[in-house]
PDB file of C-alpha atoms in Angstrom:
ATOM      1  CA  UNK A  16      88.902 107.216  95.828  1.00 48.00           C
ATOM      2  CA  UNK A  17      91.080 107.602  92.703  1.00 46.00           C
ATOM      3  CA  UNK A  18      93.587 110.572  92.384  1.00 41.00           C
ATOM      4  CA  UNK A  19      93.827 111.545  88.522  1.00 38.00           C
ATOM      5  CA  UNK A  20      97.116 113.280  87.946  1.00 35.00           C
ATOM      6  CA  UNK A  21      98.157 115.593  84.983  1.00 30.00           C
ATOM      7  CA  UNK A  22     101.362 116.557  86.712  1.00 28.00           C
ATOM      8  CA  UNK A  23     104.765 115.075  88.306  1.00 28.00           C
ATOM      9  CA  UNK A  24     104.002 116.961  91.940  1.00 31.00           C
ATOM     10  CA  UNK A  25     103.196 113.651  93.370  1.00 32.00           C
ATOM     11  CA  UNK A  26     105.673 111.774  91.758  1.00 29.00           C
ATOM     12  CA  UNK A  27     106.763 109.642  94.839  1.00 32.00           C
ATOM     13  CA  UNK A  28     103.340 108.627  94.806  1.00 35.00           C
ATOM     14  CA  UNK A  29     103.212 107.964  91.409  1.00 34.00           C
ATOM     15  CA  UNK A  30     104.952 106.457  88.320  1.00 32.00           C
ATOM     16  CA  UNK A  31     106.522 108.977  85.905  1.00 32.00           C
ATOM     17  CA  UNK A  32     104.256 109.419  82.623  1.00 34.00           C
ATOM     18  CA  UNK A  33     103.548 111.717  79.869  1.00 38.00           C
ATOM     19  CA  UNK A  34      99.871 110.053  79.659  1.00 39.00           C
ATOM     20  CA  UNK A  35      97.349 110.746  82.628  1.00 48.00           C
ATOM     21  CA  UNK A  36      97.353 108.864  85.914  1.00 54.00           C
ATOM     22  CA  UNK A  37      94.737 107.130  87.519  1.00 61.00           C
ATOM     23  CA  UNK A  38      96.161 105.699  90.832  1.00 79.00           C
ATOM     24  CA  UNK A  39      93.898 104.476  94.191  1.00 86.00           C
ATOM     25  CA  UNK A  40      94.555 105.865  96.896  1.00 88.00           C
ATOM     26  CA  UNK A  41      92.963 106.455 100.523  1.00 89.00           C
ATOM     27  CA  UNK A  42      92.985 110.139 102.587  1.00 89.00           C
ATOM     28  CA  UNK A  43      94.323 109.964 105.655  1.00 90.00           C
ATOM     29  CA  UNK A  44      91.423 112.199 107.736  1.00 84.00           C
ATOM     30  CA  UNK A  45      93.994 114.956 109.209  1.00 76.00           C
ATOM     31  CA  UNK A  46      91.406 117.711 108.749  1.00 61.00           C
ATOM     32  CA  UNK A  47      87.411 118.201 108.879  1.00 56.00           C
ATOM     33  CA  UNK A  48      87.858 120.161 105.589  1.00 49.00           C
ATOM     34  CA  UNK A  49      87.355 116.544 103.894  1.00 55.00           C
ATOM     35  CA  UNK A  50      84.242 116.181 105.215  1.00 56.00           C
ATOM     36  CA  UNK A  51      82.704 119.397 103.386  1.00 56.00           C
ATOM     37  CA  UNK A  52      83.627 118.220  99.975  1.00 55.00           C
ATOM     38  CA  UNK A  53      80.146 115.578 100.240  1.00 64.00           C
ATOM     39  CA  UNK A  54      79.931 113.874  97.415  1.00 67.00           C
ATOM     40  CA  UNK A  55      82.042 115.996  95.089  1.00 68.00           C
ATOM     41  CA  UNK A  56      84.097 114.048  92.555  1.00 68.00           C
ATOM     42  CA  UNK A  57      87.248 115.904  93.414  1.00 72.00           C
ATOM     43  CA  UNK A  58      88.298 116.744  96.449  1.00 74.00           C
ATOM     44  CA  UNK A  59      91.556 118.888  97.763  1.00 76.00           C
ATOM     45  CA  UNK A  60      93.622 117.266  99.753  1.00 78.00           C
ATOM     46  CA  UNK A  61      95.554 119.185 102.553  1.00 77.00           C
ATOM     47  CA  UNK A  62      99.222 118.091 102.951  1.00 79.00           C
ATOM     48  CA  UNK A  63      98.632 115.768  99.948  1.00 76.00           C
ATOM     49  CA  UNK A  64     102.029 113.882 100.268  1.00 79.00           C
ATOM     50  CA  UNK A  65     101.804 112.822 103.911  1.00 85.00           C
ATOM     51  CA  UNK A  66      98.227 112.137 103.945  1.00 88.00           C
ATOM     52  CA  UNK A  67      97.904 109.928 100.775  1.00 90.00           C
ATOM     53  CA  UNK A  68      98.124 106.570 100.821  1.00 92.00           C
ATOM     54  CA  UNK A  69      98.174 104.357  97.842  1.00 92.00           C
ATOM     55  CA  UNK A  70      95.642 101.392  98.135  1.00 93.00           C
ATOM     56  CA  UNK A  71      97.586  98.339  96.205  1.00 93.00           C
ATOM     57  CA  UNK A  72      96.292  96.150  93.731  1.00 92.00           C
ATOM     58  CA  UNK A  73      95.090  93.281  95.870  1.00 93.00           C
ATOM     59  CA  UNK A  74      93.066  95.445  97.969  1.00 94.00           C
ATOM     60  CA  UNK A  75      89.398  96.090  97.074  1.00 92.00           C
ATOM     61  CA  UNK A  76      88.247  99.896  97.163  1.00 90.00           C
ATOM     62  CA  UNK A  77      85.378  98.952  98.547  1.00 92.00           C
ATOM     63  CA  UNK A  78      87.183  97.690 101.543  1.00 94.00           C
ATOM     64  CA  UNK A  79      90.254 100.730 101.493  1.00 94.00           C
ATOM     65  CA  UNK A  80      87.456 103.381 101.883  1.00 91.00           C
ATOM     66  CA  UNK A  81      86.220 101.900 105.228  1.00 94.00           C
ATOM     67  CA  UNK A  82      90.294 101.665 106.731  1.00 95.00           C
ATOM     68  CA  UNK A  83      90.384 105.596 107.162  1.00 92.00           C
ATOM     69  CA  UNK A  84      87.312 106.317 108.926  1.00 84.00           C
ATOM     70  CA  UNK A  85      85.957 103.061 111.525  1.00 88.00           C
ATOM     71  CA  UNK A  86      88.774 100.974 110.542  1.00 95.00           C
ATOM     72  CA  UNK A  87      91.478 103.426 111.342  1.00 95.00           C
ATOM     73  CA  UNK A  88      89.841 104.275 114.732  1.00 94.00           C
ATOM     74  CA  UNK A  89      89.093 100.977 115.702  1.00 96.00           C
ATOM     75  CA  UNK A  90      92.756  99.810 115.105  1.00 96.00           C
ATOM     76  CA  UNK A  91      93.526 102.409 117.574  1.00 96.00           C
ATOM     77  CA  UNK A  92      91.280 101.446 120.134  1.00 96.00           C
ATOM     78  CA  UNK A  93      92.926  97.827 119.712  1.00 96.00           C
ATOM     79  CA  UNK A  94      96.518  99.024 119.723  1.00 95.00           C
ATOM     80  CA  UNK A  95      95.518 100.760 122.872  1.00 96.00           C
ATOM     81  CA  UNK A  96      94.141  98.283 124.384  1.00 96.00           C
ATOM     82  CA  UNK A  97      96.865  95.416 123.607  1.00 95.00           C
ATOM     83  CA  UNK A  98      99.371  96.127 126.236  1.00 94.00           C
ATOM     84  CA  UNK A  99      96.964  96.511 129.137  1.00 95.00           C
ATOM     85  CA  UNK A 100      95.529  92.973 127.897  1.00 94.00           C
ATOM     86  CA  UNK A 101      98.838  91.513 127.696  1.00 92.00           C
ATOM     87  CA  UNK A 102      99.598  93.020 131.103  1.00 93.00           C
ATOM     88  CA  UNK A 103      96.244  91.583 132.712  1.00 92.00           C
ATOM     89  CA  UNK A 104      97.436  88.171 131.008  1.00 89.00           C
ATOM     90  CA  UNK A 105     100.708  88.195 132.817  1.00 89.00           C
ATOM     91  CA  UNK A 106      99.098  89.111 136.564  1.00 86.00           C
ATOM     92  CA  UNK A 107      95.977  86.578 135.699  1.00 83.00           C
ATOM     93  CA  UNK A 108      95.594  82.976 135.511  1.00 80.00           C
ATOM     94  CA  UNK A 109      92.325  82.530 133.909  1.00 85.00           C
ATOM     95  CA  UNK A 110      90.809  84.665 130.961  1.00 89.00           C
ATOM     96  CA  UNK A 111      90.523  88.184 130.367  1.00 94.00           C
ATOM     97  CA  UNK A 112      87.432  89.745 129.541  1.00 96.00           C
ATOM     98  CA  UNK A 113      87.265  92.344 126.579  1.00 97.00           C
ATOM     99  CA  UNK A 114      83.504  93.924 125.988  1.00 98.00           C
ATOM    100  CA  UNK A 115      83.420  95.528 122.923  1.00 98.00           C
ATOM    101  CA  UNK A 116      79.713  98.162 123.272  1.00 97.00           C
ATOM    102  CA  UNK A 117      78.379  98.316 119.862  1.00 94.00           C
ATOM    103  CA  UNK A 118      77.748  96.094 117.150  1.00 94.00           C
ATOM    104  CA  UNK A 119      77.761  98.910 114.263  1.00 91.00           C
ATOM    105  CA  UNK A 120      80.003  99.304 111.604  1.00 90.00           C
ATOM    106  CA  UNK A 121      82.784 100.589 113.884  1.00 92.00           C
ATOM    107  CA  UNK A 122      82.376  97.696 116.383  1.00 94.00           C
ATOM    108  CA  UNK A 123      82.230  94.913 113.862  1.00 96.00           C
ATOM    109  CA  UNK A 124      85.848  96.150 113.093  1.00 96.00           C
ATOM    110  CA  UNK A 125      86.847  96.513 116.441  1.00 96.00           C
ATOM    111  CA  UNK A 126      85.985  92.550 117.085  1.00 95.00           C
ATOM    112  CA  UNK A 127      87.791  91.716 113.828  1.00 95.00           C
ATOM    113  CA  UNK A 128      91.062  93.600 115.088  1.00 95.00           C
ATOM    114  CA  UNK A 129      91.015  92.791 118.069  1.00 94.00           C
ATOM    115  CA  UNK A 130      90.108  88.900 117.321  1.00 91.00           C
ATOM    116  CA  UNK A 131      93.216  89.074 114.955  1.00 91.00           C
ATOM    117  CA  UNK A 132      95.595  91.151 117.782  1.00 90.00           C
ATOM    118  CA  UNK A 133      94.441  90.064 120.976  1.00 88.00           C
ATOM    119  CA  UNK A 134      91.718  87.436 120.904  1.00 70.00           C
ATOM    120  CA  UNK A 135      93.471  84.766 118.597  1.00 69.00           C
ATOM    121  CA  UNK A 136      93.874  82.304 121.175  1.00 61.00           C
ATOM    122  CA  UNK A 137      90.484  82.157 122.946  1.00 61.00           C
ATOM    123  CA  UNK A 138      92.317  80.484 126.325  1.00 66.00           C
ATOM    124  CA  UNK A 139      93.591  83.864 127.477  1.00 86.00           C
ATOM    125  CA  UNK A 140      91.278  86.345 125.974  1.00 91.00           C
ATOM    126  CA  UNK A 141      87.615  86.460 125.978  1.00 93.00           C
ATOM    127  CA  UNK A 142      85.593  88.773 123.567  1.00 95.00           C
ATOM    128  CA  UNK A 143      82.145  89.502 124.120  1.00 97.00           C
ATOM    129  CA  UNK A 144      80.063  91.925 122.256  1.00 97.00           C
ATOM    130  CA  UNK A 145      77.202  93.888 123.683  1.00 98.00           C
ATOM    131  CA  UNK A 146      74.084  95.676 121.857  1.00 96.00           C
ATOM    132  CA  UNK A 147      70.764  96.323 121.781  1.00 95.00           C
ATOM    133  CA  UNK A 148      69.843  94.782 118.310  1.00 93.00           C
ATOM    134  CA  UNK A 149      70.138  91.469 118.015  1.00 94.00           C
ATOM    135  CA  UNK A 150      70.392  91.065 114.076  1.00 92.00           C
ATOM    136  CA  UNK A 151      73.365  93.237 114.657  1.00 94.00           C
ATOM    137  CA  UNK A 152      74.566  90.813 117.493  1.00 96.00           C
ATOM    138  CA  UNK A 153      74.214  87.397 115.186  1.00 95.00           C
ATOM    139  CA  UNK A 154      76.742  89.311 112.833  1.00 95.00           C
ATOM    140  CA  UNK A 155      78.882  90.533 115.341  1.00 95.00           C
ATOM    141  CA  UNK A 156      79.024  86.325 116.021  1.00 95.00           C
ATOM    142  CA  UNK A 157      79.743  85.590 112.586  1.00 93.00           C
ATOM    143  CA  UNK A 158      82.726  88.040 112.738  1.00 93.00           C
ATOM    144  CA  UNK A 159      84.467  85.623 115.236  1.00 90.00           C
ATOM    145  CA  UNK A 160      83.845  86.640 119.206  1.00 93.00           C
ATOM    146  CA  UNK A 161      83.426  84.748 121.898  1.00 93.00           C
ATOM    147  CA  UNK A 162      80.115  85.571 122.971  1.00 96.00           C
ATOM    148  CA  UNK A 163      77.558  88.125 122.663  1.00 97.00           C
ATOM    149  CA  UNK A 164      75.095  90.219 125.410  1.00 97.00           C
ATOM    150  CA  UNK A 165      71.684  91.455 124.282  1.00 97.00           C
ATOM    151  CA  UNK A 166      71.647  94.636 126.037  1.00 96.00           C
ATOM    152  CA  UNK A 167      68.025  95.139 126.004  1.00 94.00           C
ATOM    153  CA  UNK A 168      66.633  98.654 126.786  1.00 88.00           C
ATOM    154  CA  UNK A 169      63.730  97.672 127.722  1.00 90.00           C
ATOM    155  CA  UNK A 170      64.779  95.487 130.680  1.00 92.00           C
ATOM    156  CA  UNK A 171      65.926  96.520 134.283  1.00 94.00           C
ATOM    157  CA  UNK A 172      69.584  98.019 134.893  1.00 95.00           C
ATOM    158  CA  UNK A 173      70.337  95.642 137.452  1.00 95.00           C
ATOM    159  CA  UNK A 174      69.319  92.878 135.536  1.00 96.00           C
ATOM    160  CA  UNK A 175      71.126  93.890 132.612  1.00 96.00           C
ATOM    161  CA  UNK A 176      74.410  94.297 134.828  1.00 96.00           C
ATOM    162  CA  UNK A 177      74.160  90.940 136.407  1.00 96.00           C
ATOM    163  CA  UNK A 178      73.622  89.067 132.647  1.00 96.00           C
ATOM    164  CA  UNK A 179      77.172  91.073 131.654  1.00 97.00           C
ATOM    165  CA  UNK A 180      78.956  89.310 135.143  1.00 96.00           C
ATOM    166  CA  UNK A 181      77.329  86.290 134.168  1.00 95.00           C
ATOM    167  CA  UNK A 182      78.355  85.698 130.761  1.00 95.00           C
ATOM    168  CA  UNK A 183      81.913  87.390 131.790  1.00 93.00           C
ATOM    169  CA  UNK A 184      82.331  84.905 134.587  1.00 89.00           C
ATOM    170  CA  UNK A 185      82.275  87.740 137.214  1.00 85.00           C
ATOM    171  CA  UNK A 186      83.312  90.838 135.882  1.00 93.00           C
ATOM    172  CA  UNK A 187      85.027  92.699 132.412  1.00 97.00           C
ATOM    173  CA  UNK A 188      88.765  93.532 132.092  1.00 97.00           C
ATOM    174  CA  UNK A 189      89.026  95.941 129.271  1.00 98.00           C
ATOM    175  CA  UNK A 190      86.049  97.331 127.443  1.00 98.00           C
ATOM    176  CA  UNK A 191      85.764  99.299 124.646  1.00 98.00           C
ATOM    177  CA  UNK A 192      82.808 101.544 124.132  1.00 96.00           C
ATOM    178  CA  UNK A 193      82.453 103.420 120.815  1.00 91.00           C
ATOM    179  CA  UNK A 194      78.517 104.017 121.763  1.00 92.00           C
ATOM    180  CA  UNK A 195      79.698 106.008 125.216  1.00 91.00           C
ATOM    181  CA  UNK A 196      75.953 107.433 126.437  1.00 91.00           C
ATOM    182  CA  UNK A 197      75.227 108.592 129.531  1.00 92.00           C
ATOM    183  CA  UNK A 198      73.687 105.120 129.929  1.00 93.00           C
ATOM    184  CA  UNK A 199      76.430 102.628 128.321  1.00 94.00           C
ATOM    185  CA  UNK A 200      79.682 104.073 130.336  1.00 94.00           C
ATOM    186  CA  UNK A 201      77.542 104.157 134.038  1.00 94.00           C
ATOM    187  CA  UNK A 202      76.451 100.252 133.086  1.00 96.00           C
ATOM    188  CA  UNK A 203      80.579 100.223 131.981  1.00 97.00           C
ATOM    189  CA  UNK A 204      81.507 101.163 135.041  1.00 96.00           C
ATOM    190  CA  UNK A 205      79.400  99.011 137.117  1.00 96.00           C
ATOM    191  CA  UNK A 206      80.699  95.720 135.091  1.00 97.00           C
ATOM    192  CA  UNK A 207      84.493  96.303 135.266  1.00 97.00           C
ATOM    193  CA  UNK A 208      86.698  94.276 137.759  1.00 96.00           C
ATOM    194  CA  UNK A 209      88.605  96.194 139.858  1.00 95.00           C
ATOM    195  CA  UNK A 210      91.383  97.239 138.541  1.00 96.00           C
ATOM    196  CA  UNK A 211      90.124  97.738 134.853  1.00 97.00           C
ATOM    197  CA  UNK A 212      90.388  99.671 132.057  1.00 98.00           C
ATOM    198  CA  UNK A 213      87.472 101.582 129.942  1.00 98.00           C
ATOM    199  CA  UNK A 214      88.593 103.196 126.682  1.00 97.00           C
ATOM    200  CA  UNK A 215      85.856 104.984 124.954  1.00 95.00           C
ATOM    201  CA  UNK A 216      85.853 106.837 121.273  1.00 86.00           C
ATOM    202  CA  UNK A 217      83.057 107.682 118.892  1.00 67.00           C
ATOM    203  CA  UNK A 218      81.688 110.497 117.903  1.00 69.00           C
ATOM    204  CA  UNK A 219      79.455 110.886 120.625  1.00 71.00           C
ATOM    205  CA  UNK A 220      78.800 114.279 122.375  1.00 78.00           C
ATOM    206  CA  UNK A 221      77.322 113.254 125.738  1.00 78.00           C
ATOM    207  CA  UNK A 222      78.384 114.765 128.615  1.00 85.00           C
ATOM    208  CA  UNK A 223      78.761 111.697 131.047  1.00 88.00           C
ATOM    209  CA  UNK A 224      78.617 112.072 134.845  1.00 89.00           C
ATOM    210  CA  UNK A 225      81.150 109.265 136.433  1.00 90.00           C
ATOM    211  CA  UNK A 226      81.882 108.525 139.948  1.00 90.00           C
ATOM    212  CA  UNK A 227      85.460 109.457 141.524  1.00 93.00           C
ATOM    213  CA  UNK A 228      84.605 107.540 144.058  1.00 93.00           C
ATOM    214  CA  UNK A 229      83.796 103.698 142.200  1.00 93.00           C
ATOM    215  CA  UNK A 230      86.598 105.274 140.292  1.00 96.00           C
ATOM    216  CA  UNK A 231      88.881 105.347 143.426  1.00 96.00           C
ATOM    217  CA  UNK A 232      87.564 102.637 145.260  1.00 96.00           C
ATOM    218  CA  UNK A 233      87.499 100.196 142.328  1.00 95.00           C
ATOM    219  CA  UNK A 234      91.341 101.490 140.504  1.00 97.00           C
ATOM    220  CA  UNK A 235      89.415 101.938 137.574  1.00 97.00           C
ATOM    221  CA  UNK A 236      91.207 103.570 134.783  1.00 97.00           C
ATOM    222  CA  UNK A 237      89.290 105.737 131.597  1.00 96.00           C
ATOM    223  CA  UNK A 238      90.663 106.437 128.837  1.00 96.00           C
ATOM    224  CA  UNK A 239      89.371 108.568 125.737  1.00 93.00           C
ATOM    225  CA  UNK A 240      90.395 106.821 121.856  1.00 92.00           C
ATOM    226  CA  UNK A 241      91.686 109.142 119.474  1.00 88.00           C
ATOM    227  CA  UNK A 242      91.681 108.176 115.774  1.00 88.00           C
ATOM    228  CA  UNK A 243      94.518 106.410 114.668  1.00 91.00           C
ATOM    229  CA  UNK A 244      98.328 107.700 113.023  1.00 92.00           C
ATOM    230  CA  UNK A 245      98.613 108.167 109.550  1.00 93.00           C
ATOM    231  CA  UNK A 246     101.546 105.281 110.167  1.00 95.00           C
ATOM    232  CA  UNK A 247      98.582 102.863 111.656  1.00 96.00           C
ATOM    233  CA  UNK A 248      96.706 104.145 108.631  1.00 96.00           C
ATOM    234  CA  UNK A 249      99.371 102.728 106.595  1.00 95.00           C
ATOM    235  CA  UNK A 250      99.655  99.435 108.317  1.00 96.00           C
ATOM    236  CA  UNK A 251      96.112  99.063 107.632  1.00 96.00           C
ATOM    237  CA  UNK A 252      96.584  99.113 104.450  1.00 96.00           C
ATOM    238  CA  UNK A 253      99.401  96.939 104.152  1.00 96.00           C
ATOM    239  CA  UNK A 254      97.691  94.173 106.333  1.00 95.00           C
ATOM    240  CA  UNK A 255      94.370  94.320 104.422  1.00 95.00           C
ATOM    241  CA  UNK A 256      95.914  93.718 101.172  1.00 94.00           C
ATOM    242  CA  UNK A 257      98.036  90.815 102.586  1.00 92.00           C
ATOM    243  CA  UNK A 258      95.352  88.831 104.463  1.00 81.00           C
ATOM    244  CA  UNK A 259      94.184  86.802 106.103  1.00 85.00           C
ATOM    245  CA  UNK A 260      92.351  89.593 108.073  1.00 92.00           C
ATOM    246  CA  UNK A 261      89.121  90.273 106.543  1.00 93.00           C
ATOM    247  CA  UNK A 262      86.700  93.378 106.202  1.00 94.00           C
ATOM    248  CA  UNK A 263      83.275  93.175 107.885  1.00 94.00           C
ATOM    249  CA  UNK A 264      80.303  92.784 106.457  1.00 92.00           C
ATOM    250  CA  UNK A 265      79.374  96.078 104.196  1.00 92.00           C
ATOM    251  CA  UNK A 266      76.485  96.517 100.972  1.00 91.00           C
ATOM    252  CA  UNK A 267      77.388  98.545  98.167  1.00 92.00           C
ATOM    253  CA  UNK A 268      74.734 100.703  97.032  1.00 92.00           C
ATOM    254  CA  UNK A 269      74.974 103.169  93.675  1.00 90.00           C
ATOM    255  CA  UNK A 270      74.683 107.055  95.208  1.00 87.00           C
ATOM    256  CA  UNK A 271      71.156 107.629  93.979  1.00 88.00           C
ATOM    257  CA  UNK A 272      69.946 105.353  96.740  1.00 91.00           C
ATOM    258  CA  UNK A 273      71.550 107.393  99.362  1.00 89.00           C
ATOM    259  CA  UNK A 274      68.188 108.661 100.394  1.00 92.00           C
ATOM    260  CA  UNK A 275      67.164 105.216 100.918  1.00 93.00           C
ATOM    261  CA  UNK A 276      69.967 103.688 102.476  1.00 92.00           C
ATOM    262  CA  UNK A 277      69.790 106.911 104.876  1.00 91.00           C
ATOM    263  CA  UNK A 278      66.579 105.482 106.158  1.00 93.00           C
ATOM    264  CA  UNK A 279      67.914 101.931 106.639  1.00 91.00           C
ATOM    265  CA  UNK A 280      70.634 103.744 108.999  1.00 88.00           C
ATOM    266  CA  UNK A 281      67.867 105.502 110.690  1.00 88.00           C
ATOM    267  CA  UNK A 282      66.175 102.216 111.130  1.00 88.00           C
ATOM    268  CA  UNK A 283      69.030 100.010 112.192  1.00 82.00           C
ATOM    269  CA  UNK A 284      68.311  97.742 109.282  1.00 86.00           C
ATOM    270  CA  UNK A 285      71.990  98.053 108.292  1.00 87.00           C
ATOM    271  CA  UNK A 286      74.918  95.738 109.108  1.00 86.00           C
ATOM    272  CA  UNK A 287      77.628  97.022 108.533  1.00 87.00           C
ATOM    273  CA  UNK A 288      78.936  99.558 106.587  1.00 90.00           C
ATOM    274  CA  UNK A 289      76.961 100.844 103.937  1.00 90.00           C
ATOM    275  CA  UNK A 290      79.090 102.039 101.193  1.00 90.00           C
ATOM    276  CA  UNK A 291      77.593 104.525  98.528  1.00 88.00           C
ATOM    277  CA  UNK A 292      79.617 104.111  94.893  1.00 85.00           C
ATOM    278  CA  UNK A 293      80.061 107.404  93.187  1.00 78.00           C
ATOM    279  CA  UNK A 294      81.526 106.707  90.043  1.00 67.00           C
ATOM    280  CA  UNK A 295      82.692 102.880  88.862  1.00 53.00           C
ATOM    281  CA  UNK A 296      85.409 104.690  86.445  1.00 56.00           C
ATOM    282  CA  UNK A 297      87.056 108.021  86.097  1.00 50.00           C
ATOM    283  CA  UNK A 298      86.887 109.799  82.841  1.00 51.00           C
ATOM    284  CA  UNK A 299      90.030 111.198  81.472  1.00 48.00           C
ATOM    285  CA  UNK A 300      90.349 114.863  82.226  1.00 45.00           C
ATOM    286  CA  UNK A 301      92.056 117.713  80.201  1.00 44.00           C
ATOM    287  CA  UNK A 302      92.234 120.471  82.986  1.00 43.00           C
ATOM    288  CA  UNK A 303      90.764 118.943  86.614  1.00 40.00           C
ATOM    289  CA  UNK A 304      91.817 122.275  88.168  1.00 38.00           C
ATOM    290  CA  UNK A 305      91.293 124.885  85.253  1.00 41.00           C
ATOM    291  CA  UNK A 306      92.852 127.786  87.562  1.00 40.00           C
ATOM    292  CA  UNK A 307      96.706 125.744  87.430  1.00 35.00           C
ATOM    293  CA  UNK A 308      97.883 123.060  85.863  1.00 37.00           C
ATOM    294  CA  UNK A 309     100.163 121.458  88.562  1.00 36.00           C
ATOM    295  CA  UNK A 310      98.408 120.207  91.672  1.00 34.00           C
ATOM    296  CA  UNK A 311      99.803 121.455  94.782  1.00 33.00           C
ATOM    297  CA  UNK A 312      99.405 120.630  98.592  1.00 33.00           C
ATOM    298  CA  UNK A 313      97.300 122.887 100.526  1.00 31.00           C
TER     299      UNK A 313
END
């Protein structure tokens, strides 16, 4: 987005003028307010000075408005997951296994991140990506994993289960699953060696049923993802703009075609994120908030 400032309350922010300010930033998500403002031009933002962060020069905003939403919660999944992988490493001689469920926008930037963090040398770590759609899975390829599982709903549990052990040479270490149904975390459960970890985020309401006992008798460990720090938010910034990490695939489409790119979600027919462009340039403005004519944090 692009803050337009009349006044100096955000001058740590930004560069002392008498002229108005146009400055990038990103919002750190620390409340659901944000999320009511739709498409509005101009948005509050709550504890402006701790949840701003300015989006530098060499960073697209195309790519900075994906790092606070499935960028910022993926990042936490791979933090998370980082010093149980590095522990398995240690206790292991051969690979570990990381499944990463979901080949959506969120999971493509999971198996970036954790390609970059964990999976950069492809002797220790293994990362696989599971889905049902298998345009989505050819992408998830392209962004650098190891393999990929076509999760198939159409074919039997069991058989499903035993293709995940195969192509995991036996069983999964650490999986992350963003997707989390009812159906996803029992097939989870069934694939993990014993002793390992499932982390699972999302936005997903489900109410799961899970064995204590393959729990118990297995040392399996579960752990729910929160999204990420406004610190990790900021170190997502820094290492976009610095390389050589790169965004996922994404479209840009102009916000009149939100109806139709709505139905490509729907559909699947997205990879990706789909990015809707409000405005290409902010006018000037005399009075943004005629009511004062000093923005304050709320």
């Amino acid at each position: 987005m692009k803050w337009q400032d009349l006044s100096m309350t955000f001058a740590p922010l930004l560069a002392k003028t008498n002229s108005a300010l146009v400055t990038e930033v990103v919002v750190y998500p620390d409340c659901d307010e944000i999320s009511d403002s739709g498409y509005a031009e101009y948005i509050t933002v709550r504890n402006a000075l701790r949840n701003l962060v300015k989006v530098p020069d060499s960073l697209s905003l195309e790519v900075a408005c994906q790092l606070p939403c499935g960028a910022l919660k993926a990042f936490s999944a791979v933090r998370r997951a980082m010093p149980i992988v590095e522990e398995k490493s240690r206790e292991n001689t051969g690979p570990i296994n990381l499944l990463i469920v979901g080949a959506g926008g969120l999971g493509l930037w999971t198996v970036k991140l954790a390609q970059h963090f964990i999976g950069s040398d492809c002797s220790k770590v293994h990362v696989t990506v599971a889905d049902t759609n298998l345009n989505k899975l050819l992408v998830a390829k392209e962004c650098g994993c190891s393999d990929v599982i076509h999760w198939n709903d159409e074919m039997y549990e069991e058989l499903l289960q035993e293709r995940t052990l195969e192509v995991c040479e036996g069983g999964v270490d650490v999986i992350i699953d963003f997707v989390s149904s009812p159906r996803t975390v029992k097939r989870d459960l069934k694939v993990l060696r014993e002793n390992g970890v499932l982390l699972v985020g999302g936005n997903s309401w489900h109410k799961v049923p899970i064995s204590i006992h393959r729990l118990a008798a297995n040392n399996l460990s579960v752990i729910g993802i929160k999204n990420g720090t406004k610190e990790q938010l900021q170190e997502l910034v820094n290492i976009m703009s610095q390389g050589p990490l790169t965004a996922p695939c994404y479209q840009v489409f102009p916000l009149d075609q939100a109806m139709t790119v709505f139905d490509l979600l729907n559909q699947s027919q997205i990879n990706g994120r789909a990015i809707l462009e409000v405005t290409s340039d902010l006018a000037p403005l005399t009075d943004p908030f005629p009511s004062t004519a000093e923005l304050t944090s709320c």
